[in-house]
GROMACS .gro file of C-alpha atoms in nm:
model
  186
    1UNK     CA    1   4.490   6.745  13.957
    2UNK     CA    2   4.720   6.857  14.230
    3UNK     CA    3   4.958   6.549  14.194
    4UNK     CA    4   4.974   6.611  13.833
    5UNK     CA    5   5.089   6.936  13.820
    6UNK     CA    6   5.343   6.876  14.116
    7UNK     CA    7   5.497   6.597  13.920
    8UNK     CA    8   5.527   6.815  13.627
    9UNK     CA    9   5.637   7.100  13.845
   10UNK     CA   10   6.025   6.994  13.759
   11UNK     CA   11   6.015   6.932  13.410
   12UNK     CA   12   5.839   7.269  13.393
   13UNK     CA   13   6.098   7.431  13.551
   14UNK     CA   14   6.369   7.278  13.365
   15UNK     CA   15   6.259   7.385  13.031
   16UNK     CA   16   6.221   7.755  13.130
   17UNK     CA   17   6.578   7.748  13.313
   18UNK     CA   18   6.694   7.612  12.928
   19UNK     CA   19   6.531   7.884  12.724
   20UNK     CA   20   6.608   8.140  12.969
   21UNK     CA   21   7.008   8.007  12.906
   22UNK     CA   22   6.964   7.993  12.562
   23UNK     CA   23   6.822   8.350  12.540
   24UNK     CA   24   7.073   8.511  12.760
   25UNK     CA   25   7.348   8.357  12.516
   26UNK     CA   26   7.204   8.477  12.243
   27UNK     CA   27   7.161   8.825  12.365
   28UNK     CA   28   7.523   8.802  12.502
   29UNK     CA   29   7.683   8.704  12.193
   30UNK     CA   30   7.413   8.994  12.011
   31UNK     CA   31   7.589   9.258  12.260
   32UNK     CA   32   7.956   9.106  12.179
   33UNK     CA   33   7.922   9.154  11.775
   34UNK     CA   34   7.792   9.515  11.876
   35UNK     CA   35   8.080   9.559  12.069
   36UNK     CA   36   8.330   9.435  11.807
   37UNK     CA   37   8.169   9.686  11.541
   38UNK     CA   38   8.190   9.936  11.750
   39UNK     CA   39   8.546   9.884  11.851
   40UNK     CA   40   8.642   9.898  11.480
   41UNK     CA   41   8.419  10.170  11.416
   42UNK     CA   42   8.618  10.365  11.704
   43UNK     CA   43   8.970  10.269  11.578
   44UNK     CA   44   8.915  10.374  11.258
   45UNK     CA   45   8.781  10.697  11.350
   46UNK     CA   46   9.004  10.778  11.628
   47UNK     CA   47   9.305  10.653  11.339
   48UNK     CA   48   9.127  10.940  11.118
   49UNK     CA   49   9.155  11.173  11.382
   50UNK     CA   50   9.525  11.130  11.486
   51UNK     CA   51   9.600  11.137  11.072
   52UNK     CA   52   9.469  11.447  11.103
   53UNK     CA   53   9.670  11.580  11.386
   54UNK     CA   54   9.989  11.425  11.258
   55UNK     CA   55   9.935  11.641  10.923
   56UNK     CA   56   9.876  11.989  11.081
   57UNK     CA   57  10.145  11.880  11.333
   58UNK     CA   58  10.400  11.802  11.038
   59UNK     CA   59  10.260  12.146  10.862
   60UNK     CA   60  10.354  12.348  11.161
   61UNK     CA   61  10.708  12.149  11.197
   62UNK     CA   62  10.735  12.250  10.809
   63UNK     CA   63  10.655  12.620  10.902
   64UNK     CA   64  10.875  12.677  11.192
   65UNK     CA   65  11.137  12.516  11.010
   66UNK     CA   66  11.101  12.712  10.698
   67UNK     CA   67  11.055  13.037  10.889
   68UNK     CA   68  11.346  12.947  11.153
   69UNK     CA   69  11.622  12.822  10.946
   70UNK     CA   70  11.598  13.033  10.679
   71UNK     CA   71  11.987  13.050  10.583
   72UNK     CA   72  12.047  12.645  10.684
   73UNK     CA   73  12.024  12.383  10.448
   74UNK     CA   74  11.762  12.172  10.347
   75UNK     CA   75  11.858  11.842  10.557
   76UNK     CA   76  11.906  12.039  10.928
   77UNK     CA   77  11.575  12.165  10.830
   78UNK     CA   78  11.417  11.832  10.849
   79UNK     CA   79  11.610  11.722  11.108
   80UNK     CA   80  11.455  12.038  11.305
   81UNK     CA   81  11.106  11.999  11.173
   82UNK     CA   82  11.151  11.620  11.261
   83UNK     CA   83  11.240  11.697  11.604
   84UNK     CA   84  10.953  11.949  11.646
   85UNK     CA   85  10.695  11.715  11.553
   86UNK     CA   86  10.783  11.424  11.754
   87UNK     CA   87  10.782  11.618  12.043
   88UNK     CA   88  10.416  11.756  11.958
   89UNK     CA   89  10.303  11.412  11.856
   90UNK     CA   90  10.444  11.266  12.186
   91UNK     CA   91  10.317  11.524  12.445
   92UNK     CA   92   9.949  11.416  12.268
   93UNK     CA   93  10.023  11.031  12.293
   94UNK     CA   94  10.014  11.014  11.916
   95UNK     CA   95  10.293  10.695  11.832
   96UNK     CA   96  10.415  10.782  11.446
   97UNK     CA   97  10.772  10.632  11.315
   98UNK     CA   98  10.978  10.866  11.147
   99UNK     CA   99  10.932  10.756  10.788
  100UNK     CA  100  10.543  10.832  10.848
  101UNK     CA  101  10.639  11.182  10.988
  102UNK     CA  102  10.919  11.222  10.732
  103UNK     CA  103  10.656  11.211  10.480
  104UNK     CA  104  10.399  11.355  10.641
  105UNK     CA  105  10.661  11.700  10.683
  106UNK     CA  106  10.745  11.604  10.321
  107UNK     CA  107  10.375  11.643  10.216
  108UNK     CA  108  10.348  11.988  10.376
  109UNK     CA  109  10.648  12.054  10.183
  110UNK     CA  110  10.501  11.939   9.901
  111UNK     CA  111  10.191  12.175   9.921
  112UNK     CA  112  10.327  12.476  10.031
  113UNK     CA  113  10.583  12.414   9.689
  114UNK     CA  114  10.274  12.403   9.444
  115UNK     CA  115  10.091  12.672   9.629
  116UNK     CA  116  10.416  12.869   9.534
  117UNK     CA  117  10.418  12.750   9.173
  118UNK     CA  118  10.027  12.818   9.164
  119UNK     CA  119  10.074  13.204   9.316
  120UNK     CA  120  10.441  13.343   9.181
  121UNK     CA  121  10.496  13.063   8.913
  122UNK     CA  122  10.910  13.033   9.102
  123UNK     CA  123  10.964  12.813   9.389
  124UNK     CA  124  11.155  12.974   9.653
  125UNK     CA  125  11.196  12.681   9.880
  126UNK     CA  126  11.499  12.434   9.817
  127UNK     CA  127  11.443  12.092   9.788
  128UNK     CA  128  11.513  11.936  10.122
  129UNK     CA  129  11.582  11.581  10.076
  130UNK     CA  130  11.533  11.325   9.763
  131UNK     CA  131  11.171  11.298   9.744
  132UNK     CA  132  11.262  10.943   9.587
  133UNK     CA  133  11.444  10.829   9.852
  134UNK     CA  134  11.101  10.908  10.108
  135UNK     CA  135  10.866  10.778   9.872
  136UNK     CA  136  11.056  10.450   9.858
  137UNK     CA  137  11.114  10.436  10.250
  138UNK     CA  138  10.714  10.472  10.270
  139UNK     CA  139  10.595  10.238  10.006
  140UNK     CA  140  10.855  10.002  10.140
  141UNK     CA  141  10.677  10.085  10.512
  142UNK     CA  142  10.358  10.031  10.361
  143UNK     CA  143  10.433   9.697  10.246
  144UNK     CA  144  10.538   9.560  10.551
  145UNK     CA  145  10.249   9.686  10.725
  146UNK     CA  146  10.011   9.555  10.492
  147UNK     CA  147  10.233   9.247  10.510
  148UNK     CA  148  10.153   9.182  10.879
  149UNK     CA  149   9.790   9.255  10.831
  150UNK     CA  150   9.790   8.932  10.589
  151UNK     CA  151   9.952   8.758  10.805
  152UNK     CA  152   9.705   8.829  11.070
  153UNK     CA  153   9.408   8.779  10.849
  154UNK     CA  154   9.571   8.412  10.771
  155UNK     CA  155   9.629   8.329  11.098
  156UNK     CA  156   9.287   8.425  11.209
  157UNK     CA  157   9.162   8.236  10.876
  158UNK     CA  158   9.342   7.955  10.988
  159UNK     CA  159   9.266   7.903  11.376
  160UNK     CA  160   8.876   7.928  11.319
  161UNK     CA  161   8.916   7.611  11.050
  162UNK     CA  162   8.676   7.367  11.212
  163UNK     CA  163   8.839   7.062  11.329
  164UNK     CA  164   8.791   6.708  11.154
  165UNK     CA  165   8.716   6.922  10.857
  166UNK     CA  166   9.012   6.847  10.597
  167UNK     CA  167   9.117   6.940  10.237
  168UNK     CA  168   9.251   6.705  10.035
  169UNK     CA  169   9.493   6.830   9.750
  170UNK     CA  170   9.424   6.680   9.407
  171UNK     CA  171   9.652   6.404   9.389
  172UNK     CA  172   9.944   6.481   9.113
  173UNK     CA  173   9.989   6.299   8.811
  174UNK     CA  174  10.185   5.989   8.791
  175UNK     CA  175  10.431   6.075   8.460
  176UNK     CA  176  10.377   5.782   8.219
  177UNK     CA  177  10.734   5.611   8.083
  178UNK     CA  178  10.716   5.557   7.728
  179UNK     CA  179  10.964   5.339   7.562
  180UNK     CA  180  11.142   5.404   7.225
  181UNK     CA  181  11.198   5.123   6.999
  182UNK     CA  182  11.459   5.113   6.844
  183UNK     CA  183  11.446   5.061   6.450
  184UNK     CA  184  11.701   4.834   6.273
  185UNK     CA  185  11.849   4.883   5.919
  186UNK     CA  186  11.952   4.577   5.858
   0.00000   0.00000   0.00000
């Protein structure tokens, strides 16, 4: 009985070592999906959060602006209000390009214009640059950013195509010649 179980001894062995490997890469590829959700969940949230700060931020560039420069036109206002909240959004490590705080000022603008509408029924505030002109810069911004995100999501498509796996195109179709014969009146 002794011999027996020290020849098996080995085999034993191996097989535990194999499900002990197989369950450790299981649990390690487990912990890596949690990690992924969870680093999306964070980047959304934390993106949430600075969206947040980048509107009260543009709000308080509108303010001091509007309070500041009362007797300058509307264009050195943004510039000022521009300047303002850069320099907040920088000192908090908050990266925004000036389109996205251009409209983000412009949105304040926007609100504290109805607000005015909604209370006096007369606007006092002049408008300070074509609204247009910032809508287009943004939507065109938005494009390209949703742009690259395609072309992410392709190239990610693309590199996890399994090799040796291959999709054949449905062949075209060969035109067909016809020939006209030609009718005599003799």
């Amino acid at each position: 009985m002794q011999n027996v179980i020290e020849t098996i001894q080995p085999a034993i062995s191996t097989i535990v070592t194999a499900i002990v490997g197989v369950l450790v890469t299981f649990a390690l590829a487990g912990i890596n999906t949690l990690k992924n959700k969870a680093n999306n969940w964070l980047d959304a949230r934390t993106t949430a959060a600075q969206r947040e700060v980048i509107h009260k931020v543009a709000g308080e560039a509108f303010a001091l602006a509007q309070t500041t420069f009362k007797d300058v036109g509307g264009v050195r206002k943004m510039q000022e209000a521009l300047q303002y909240a850069s320099l907040r959004l920088t000192e908090q490590g908050i990266v925004v390009s000036p389109t996205e705080l251009q409209a983000a000022i412009e949105k304040a603008y926007l609100e504290f214009n109805s607000k005015q509408k909604q209370q006096t029924g007369i606007v006092t505030v002049e408008p300070q640059i074509n609204i247009e002109e910032a809508s287009q810069a943004a939507a065109k911004e938005a494009v390209s950013g949703l742009a690259a995100k395609l072309n992410d999501f392709l190239a990610q498509a693309t590199a996890e195509v399994t090799p040796g796996v291959h999709v054949q195109a449905a062949p075209e179709p060969t035109p067909t010649i016809t020939e006209q014969i030609p009718t005599s009146a003799e």
